[in-house]
């Protein structure tokens, strides 16, 4: 039997259902003060005593009775009968009500003479200046920050009652292996409950990850019963395998009830909301990005109803730079790269595959495209939801165009300069278009023109008259990657894996095929496209193809053989107007740094003699 | 001998000195993956294998060889010779290159018939779709977030090298007692290193708090030598007492060198920058808010140079609503309350006393007033630096005007509705002015007019024709607080503590004094002003004054006697335009809630029969 979702519930309905169905009584726990940062108070906290408890000197000087100082002046110095030396922080003895700074006191034989009257309470920190005995220092539901913690320490507080939610996490799926094991082919490391615990524990939840459970109704049932007993909220995480083995909903229905099976969100549609013993049970889908979406959009608001804080980084208005289409009827959450180019934010979608965790790693924002629309057009002004602080997003350097493995190493070097290189692999032609539309900071490219030069003829054609600088990253070798040392001429008769149209590598291949009179249709797999050099090498290594074309470093990284076919100039194009931008100038500096050259030497296949050479257009 | 700072260094000079003088080589430590959230990678992290490692089915269905499906159509169904049933996530066996969804397959006796050709790689998640073997998952200096952690778990990473800085914290000061002890009068709980550890550990520093050291050069010397040996950075925290006992700089000079003694910031001027064995030594001043400023403005940037992240909440443009003046020559950092009223942010300074930790607790933003200017005028548009997320700042409900202890309890109730009540005690008249200038959401007041009515005559006078609603919070008793049961008539002849001009209590007192023919000059202490009811009661309890005037709840909280003199109507004024604001409507709901009435009953002295009664103007 193949099961399908009978009804899918909208996200907003799901969220209001959560509000009406569950009471969400917060749990509390007592933590030592020093462990309370980032937690939320469960009740108001009162000062145990006044701070300061008595009047203190706010200056170094002498404590005086202000009445005794009356009438003192330059002409009529007053020698004080009673006064004592005090330092800042010392107790002002009860018979005194003011402090005179030591600079204004003439001291002779332990007698004090002054030339200016002191008004009452001058330079005195009165008792209770900071807080009064019994006064409320923090209300309940206050998120404790380091200065709050310092204050509570000063007010005599040693333990703090804070809110928590006990959350049970049950991983299910026979194909899973637990974190720390090397998965066999077809096995997957169980990482979703690891991510969930990291996310929820940071909000103050007390998470218990239960042992993994196979796709077996009886095992799931037992695990669920125990988790419900021991927690306020249970998240049951499916394996990424669903199909005939999706028993979770049945078991929930059997122990309690299924309120929602299928939420109209993408990724995350297979989510389940259930109730057992009045407690919420969340069925979290197995694809990592589906799990992430359910955690962010459903679990976090629910946990907030238990009193825990919700992390929020705010939003910015941004220009969406690629058209995406989607099915109507679901809210789609698209992970994106956000960067500030010139005077505007630009937002670019990352791979939307629910299994591509690197999209989450690479993203610093996401876009919500509502259920009612069919997609988002290129150029639309949208609201980007940050997933990092705005300061961090402002460090993003957008590099859009041709891919080379060296970009990762460039990113690594730049991160030490507080610059985050975000590279989008759209091929050299894609980079030229991004440059034309001013939607990136730098565009790497390697486009061979008919005249034998690289890149400049294309820039002249697509950005005529525009002020652009080309900086040579490296000259590099492209070649045929294979297990057996296949050469270019031997491509017909072998299965091939190709790069996408618009990529410089694809254009180079097509150029060479034409030049050598080879018909692409004689190459099996010519239509199979991937978007990076490493993906080509991987396809060869995995046996999916016998050969492909890529740079030497990718072949070498996977221990494959490489037959060179061409040398080419890999340059980055930068609009003149961005050269002064800190992120761009750090990029330019890093390109010519010894550290970068050293890395290129190590990766292999790069010739750095022209690295850093600038060519200006027009 | 009295020591003074010979030269004071500007903040910007201090910061560039830190950059030029110290190398700041980051330390690293290996942490288990599950402990790595919020930490920063010390080196790039590479995937240990491809994910997925082999081609996987992306749908439930059958794995097929796409070549075998060619030509299939409604008219020409194809019965497949080789195909196997697969579920989502299953391995696609090597001889197959596509998956057909189960809905599109006719199954009979384990034979599969299809009516549509499958293009190669349809519904297949290719090996390496997420990440390729040897590919860089994270660059160095990447702040690890929960989804990163999930990805690393999936990529076979069990331990992560992260950056850290070993920071030694040495508390000094003979007047200090350690956290957990009740201070005797004149003693202070050592809370600054507690705050520093909370702040720095959250960034990934490994902090060691050393035992407290008395004001003794030899003890300080020994502690410093040990801390320098064991750490990359040492913070030596002074007691709040300075004066004749400030030995820190001498000891640093003796063991190494003092680079800066005195930074032109307020609070925080006594800061010291020293160097011993090439390591930075920071002398942190003893006043808590001085310490906080030095931590934020000097230590955090230094720690960032070691590679740790800097927390940042961004800025907003805000209208500064009170004039403050300052000395020229120092950057002053003023802790503030920030709130969004109508369509603009308003920023209001909190107490600037360096010992008032509650200012840090109450603040959600700060203003930097640069060295070159003499202050900030009321009404200036300034840049407010947030110390909470903007979302949290948007929850601020600004209540400005007359103080009553019940406001803390109202804040506590509202925090459960995601509303943060920030009350500013400027007295009833101050509240009316804030209401007039539309710089608060609600203004509490209790102003007795000549006609015996409260508040309305004043609103008519100061906000003529404006649409304002008055909501009665409570009727309450004002009276004389004392240890001995002093009555109003007995005030002459006793020392008194007064409320500030413009407060309703002061106006009531003056009204009663006039009515009873008592000359204020016969009351000793009449000129001594404090700003809250509790501060009045505290002054009486501490013996600073024999009597004062306040509400019953404040007298009761401190166990003092109370002789009633008048009953009055304590109302909040709200501009009509803000009634629909969520924060304001939650305030109105809470005022009439049973929970609030119950609290007033418990505090005592409040008559809730009119609570919630609305009076509209004009």
Short mmCIF file of C-alpha atoms in Angstrom, two decimals, chain A residues 175-436:
data_model
loop_
_atom_site.label_atom_id
_atom_site.label_comp_id
_atom_site.label_asym_id
_atom_site.label_seq_id
_atom_site.Cartn_x
_atom_site.Cartn_y
_atom_site.Cartn_z
CA UNK A 175 18.87 3.36 7.08
CA UNK A 176 20.32 5.57 9.82
CA UNK A 177 23.59 5.20 11.64
CA UNK A 178 24.34 7.30 14.65
CA UNK A 179 26.75 10.19 14.59
CA UNK A 180 30.29 8.96 14.90
CA UNK A 181 29.88 5.97 12.59
CA UNK A 182 30.92 5.86 8.96
CA UNK A 183 27.81 5.13 6.91
CA UNK A 184 27.86 2.29 4.40
CA UNK A 185 26.51 3.17 0.96
CA UNK A 186 22.79 3.82 1.35
CA UNK A 187 23.15 4.55 5.03
CA UNK A 188 22.86 8.06 6.38
CA UNK A 189 24.29 9.59 9.53
CA UNK A 190 21.43 10.59 11.82
CA UNK A 191 22.06 14.33 12.02
CA UNK A 192 18.59 15.83 12.32
CA UNK A 193 18.13 15.27 16.03
CA UNK A 194 21.69 16.51 16.51
CA UNK A 195 20.76 19.76 14.73
CA UNK A 196 17.47 19.93 16.64
CA UNK A 197 19.19 19.52 19.99
CA UNK A 198 21.76 22.18 19.13
CA UNK A 199 19.02 24.59 18.09
CA UNK A 200 16.61 23.93 20.95
CA UNK A 201 19.15 23.59 23.76
CA UNK A 202 20.49 27.03 22.81
CA UNK A 203 17.01 28.40 23.59
CA UNK A 204 17.03 26.74 27.02
CA UNK A 205 15.25 23.46 26.26
CA UNK A 206 16.36 20.32 28.07
CA UNK A 207 16.70 17.85 25.24
CA UNK A 208 16.94 14.09 25.47
CA UNK A 209 17.97 12.23 22.35
CA UNK A 210 16.66 8.70 22.56
CA UNK A 211 18.31 5.72 20.88
CA UNK A 212 17.58 5.27 17.19
CA UNK A 213 14.54 3.24 16.32
CA UNK A 214 14.09 1.08 13.24
CA UNK A 215 11.11 1.38 10.93
CA UNK A 216 9.08 -0.91 13.12
CA UNK A 217 5.70 0.12 14.55
CA UNK A 218 6.21 -1.70 17.82
CA UNK A 219 9.63 -0.13 18.45
CA UNK A 220 8.32 3.32 17.52
CA UNK A 221 5.38 2.82 19.85
CA UNK A 222 7.55 1.94 22.83
CA UNK A 223 9.95 4.81 22.21
CA UNK A 224 7.10 7.27 21.88
CA UNK A 225 5.39 6.10 25.05
CA UNK A 226 8.56 6.56 27.03
CA UNK A 227 9.38 9.95 25.51
CA UNK A 228 5.85 11.24 26.19
CA UNK A 229 6.16 10.16 29.81
CA UNK A 230 9.48 11.92 30.28
CA UNK A 231 8.98 15.17 28.33
CA UNK A 232 6.72 18.15 27.69
CA UNK A 233 7.11 17.90 23.93
CA UNK A 234 8.25 15.06 21.69
CA UNK A 235 9.84 15.34 18.27
CA UNK A 236 9.93 12.14 16.29
CA UNK A 237 12.36 12.39 13.44
CA UNK A 238 11.75 10.31 10.36
CA UNK A 239 14.56 8.85 8.31
CA UNK A 240 14.87 10.40 4.90
CA UNK A 241 13.41 7.15 3.67
CA UNK A 242 9.63 7.32 3.72
CA UNK A 243 7.55 5.21 1.40
CA UNK A 244 6.23 1.91 2.63
CA UNK A 245 7.86 2.35 5.98
CA UNK A 246 6.21 5.49 7.28
CA UNK A 247 4.59 4.24 10.44
CA UNK A 248 4.91 7.32 12.61
CA UNK A 249 1.44 8.74 11.97
CA UNK A 250 -0.22 5.38 12.60
CA UNK A 251 1.52 4.96 15.92
CA UNK A 252 0.64 8.52 17.01
CA UNK A 253 -2.98 7.92 15.99
CA UNK A 254 -3.00 4.76 18.00
CA UNK A 255 -1.57 6.32 21.17
CA UNK A 256 -3.41 9.61 20.84
CA UNK A 257 -4.49 11.54 17.80
CA UNK A 258 -3.03 12.97 14.63
CA UNK A 259 -4.13 16.58 14.25
CA UNK A 260 -2.20 17.43 11.09
CA UNK A 261 -0.52 15.10 8.63
CA UNK A 262 1.11 17.16 5.93
CA UNK A 263 1.74 20.88 6.21
CA UNK A 264 1.65 23.05 3.09
CA UNK A 265 5.29 24.11 3.34
CA UNK A 266 8.24 23.31 1.17
CA UNK A 267 10.55 21.83 2.23
CA UNK A 268 8.84 20.13 5.17
CA UNK A 269 5.52 18.92 3.81
CA UNK A 270 5.53 15.48 5.53
CA UNK A 271 5.36 17.12 8.97
CA UNK A 272 2.95 15.65 11.51
CA UNK A 273 1.30 17.33 14.48
CA UNK A 274 -0.09 14.92 17.01
CA UNK A 275 -1.26 14.84 20.60
CA UNK A 276 -0.66 12.17 23.21
CA UNK A 277 -1.60 12.72 26.86
CA UNK A 278 -2.30 16.39 26.01
CA UNK A 279 1.34 16.82 24.93
CA UNK A 280 2.38 17.96 21.47
CA UNK A 281 4.09 15.40 19.24
CA UNK A 282 5.86 16.74 16.17
CA UNK A 283 6.70 14.43 13.32
CA UNK A 284 9.80 15.94 11.73
CA UNK A 285 10.55 14.93 8.13
CA UNK A 286 13.80 13.20 7.32
CA UNK A 287 15.36 15.45 4.71
CA UNK A 288 17.67 17.77 6.62
CA UNK A 289 16.30 20.99 5.14
CA UNK A 290 12.74 19.80 5.66
CA UNK A 291 13.66 19.16 9.27
CA UNK A 292 15.25 22.60 9.53
CA UNK A 293 12.15 24.28 8.12
CA UNK A 294 9.84 22.43 10.51
CA UNK A 295 12.11 23.32 13.45
CA UNK A 296 12.18 26.98 12.50
CA UNK A 297 8.59 27.49 11.39
CA UNK A 298 6.65 25.13 13.67
CA UNK A 299 8.71 23.93 16.62
CA UNK A 300 10.30 27.27 17.52
CA UNK A 301 6.96 29.15 17.79
CA UNK A 302 5.63 26.25 19.87
CA UNK A 303 8.63 26.36 22.17
CA UNK A 304 8.16 30.12 22.49
CA UNK A 305 4.67 29.44 23.83
CA UNK A 306 6.43 27.51 26.61
CA UNK A 307 8.25 30.78 27.38
CA UNK A 308 11.58 30.22 25.66
CA UNK A 309 13.04 33.01 23.53
CA UNK A 310 12.91 33.00 19.74
CA UNK A 311 16.10 33.87 17.92
CA UNK A 312 15.53 36.66 15.43
CA UNK A 313 17.94 38.44 13.16
CA UNK A 314 15.49 40.76 11.46
CA UNK A 315 14.85 41.41 7.81
CA UNK A 316 16.12 43.63 5.02
CA UNK A 317 14.60 44.60 1.70
CA UNK A 318 16.55 42.96 -1.10
CA UNK A 319 16.48 42.47 -4.84
CA UNK A 320 15.88 38.84 -5.77
CA UNK A 321 18.21 38.11 -8.67
CA UNK A 322 17.08 34.78 -10.09
CA UNK A 323 13.59 33.73 -11.13
CA UNK A 324 12.25 30.71 -9.30
CA UNK A 325 8.95 28.96 -9.86
CA UNK A 326 7.07 26.86 -7.36
CA UNK A 327 3.83 24.97 -6.92
CA UNK A 328 0.92 27.05 -5.84
CA UNK A 329 -0.60 26.00 -2.52
CA UNK A 330 2.53 25.75 -0.38
CA UNK A 331 4.58 28.36 1.42
CA UNK A 332 8.08 27.81 0.15
CA UNK A 333 11.17 28.74 2.14
CA UNK A 334 14.17 29.28 -0.10
CA UNK A 335 17.61 29.42 1.48
CA UNK A 336 19.60 32.28 -0.01
CA UNK A 337 22.85 34.15 -0.14
CA UNK A 338 22.39 37.78 0.82
CA UNK A 339 24.94 40.45 0.14
CA UNK A 340 25.19 44.19 -0.07
CA UNK A 341 26.37 45.31 -3.49
CA UNK A 342 26.77 49.02 -4.09
CA UNK A 343 23.77 50.59 -2.40
CA UNK A 344 21.38 47.66 -2.26
CA UNK A 345 20.94 44.18 -0.88
CA UNK A 346 20.83 41.38 -3.41
CA UNK A 347 19.41 37.96 -2.65
CA UNK A 348 20.27 34.84 -4.58
CA UNK A 349 18.64 31.41 -4.07
CA UNK A 350 20.78 28.40 -3.22
CA UNK A 351 20.06 24.83 -4.28
CA UNK A 352 16.51 23.99 -3.24
CA UNK A 353 17.07 20.25 -2.81
CA UNK A 354 15.79 19.24 0.63
CA UNK A 355 18.82 17.00 1.07
CA UNK A 356 21.41 19.66 0.33
CA UNK A 357 22.57 20.67 3.79
CA UNK A 358 25.31 22.79 2.27
CA UNK A 359 22.56 25.22 1.23
CA UNK A 360 21.93 25.85 4.91
CA UNK A 361 25.65 26.11 5.61
CA UNK A 362 26.12 28.58 2.76
CA UNK A 363 22.99 30.63 3.42
CA UNK A 364 22.79 33.78 5.46
CA UNK A 365 19.12 34.49 4.75
CA UNK A 366 15.95 32.90 3.46
CA UNK A 367 12.99 34.02 1.38
CA UNK A 368 9.44 32.99 2.11
CA UNK A 369 7.36 32.74 -1.05
CA UNK A 370 3.73 32.55 0.00
CA UNK A 371 1.38 29.74 -0.93
CA UNK A 372 -0.75 31.88 -3.22
CA UNK A 373 1.89 32.67 -5.81
CA UNK A 374 3.70 30.62 -8.42
CA UNK A 375 7.21 31.83 -7.78
CA UNK A 376 9.34 34.90 -7.57
CA UNK A 377 10.55 36.84 -10.58
CA UNK A 378 14.10 37.97 -11.03
CA UNK A 379 14.39 41.62 -10.03
CA UNK A 380 11.54 41.58 -7.51
CA UNK A 381 12.06 43.58 -4.33
CA UNK A 382 11.52 41.07 -1.52
CA UNK A 383 11.87 40.81 2.24
CA UNK A 384 14.94 38.76 3.09
CA UNK A 385 14.88 37.04 6.48
CA UNK A 386 18.37 37.10 7.93
CA UNK A 387 19.77 34.00 9.62
CA UNK A 388 22.90 35.81 10.78
CA UNK A 389 23.31 39.28 12.23
CA UNK A 390 23.08 42.13 9.75
CA UNK A 391 26.71 42.96 10.56
CA UNK A 392 27.70 39.49 9.45
CA UNK A 393 25.62 39.75 6.27
CA UNK A 394 27.43 43.00 5.52
CA UNK A 395 30.67 41.03 5.43
CA UNK A 396 29.43 38.90 2.50
CA UNK A 397 31.49 39.18 -0.67
CA UNK A 398 29.40 37.92 -3.58
CA UNK A 399 31.45 36.04 -6.14
CA UNK A 400 29.28 34.86 -9.02
CA UNK A 401 30.37 33.01 -12.09
CA UNK A 402 32.76 30.25 -12.98
CA UNK A 403 33.61 27.66 -10.41
CA UNK A 404 37.06 26.54 -9.35
CA UNK A 405 37.96 24.61 -6.20
CA UNK A 406 40.40 27.40 -5.32
CA UNK A 407 37.43 29.62 -4.44
CA UNK A 408 36.92 27.61 -1.24
CA UNK A 409 40.52 28.29 -0.26
CA UNK A 410 40.14 31.94 -1.13
CA UNK A 411 37.08 31.98 1.15
CA UNK A 412 39.15 30.43 3.90
CA UNK A 413 41.86 33.07 3.61
CA UNK A 414 39.35 35.92 3.42
CA UNK A 415 37.46 34.75 6.50
CA UNK A 416 40.53 35.77 8.47
CA UNK A 417 39.99 39.32 7.18
CA UNK A 418 36.37 39.38 8.31
CA UNK A 419 35.18 38.89 4.75
CA UNK A 420 32.78 36.05 3.92
CA UNK A 421 33.18 34.91 0.34
CA UNK A 422 29.91 33.50 -0.98
CA UNK A 423 30.38 31.91 -4.36
CA UNK A 424 27.53 31.12 -6.70
CA UNK A 425 28.34 28.70 -9.49
CA UNK A 426 26.53 29.91 -12.57
CA UNK A 427 29.34 29.53 -15.05
CA UNK A 428 31.42 32.23 -16.73
CA UNK A 429 28.54 33.56 -18.82
CA UNK A 430 26.33 33.71 -15.73
CA UNK A 431 29.07 35.71 -14.05
CA UNK A 432 29.22 38.17 -16.93
CA UNK A 433 25.46 38.70 -16.67
CA UNK A 434 25.70 39.20 -12.90
CA UNK A 435 28.43 41.74 -13.49
CA UNK A 436 26.34 43.49 -16.14
#
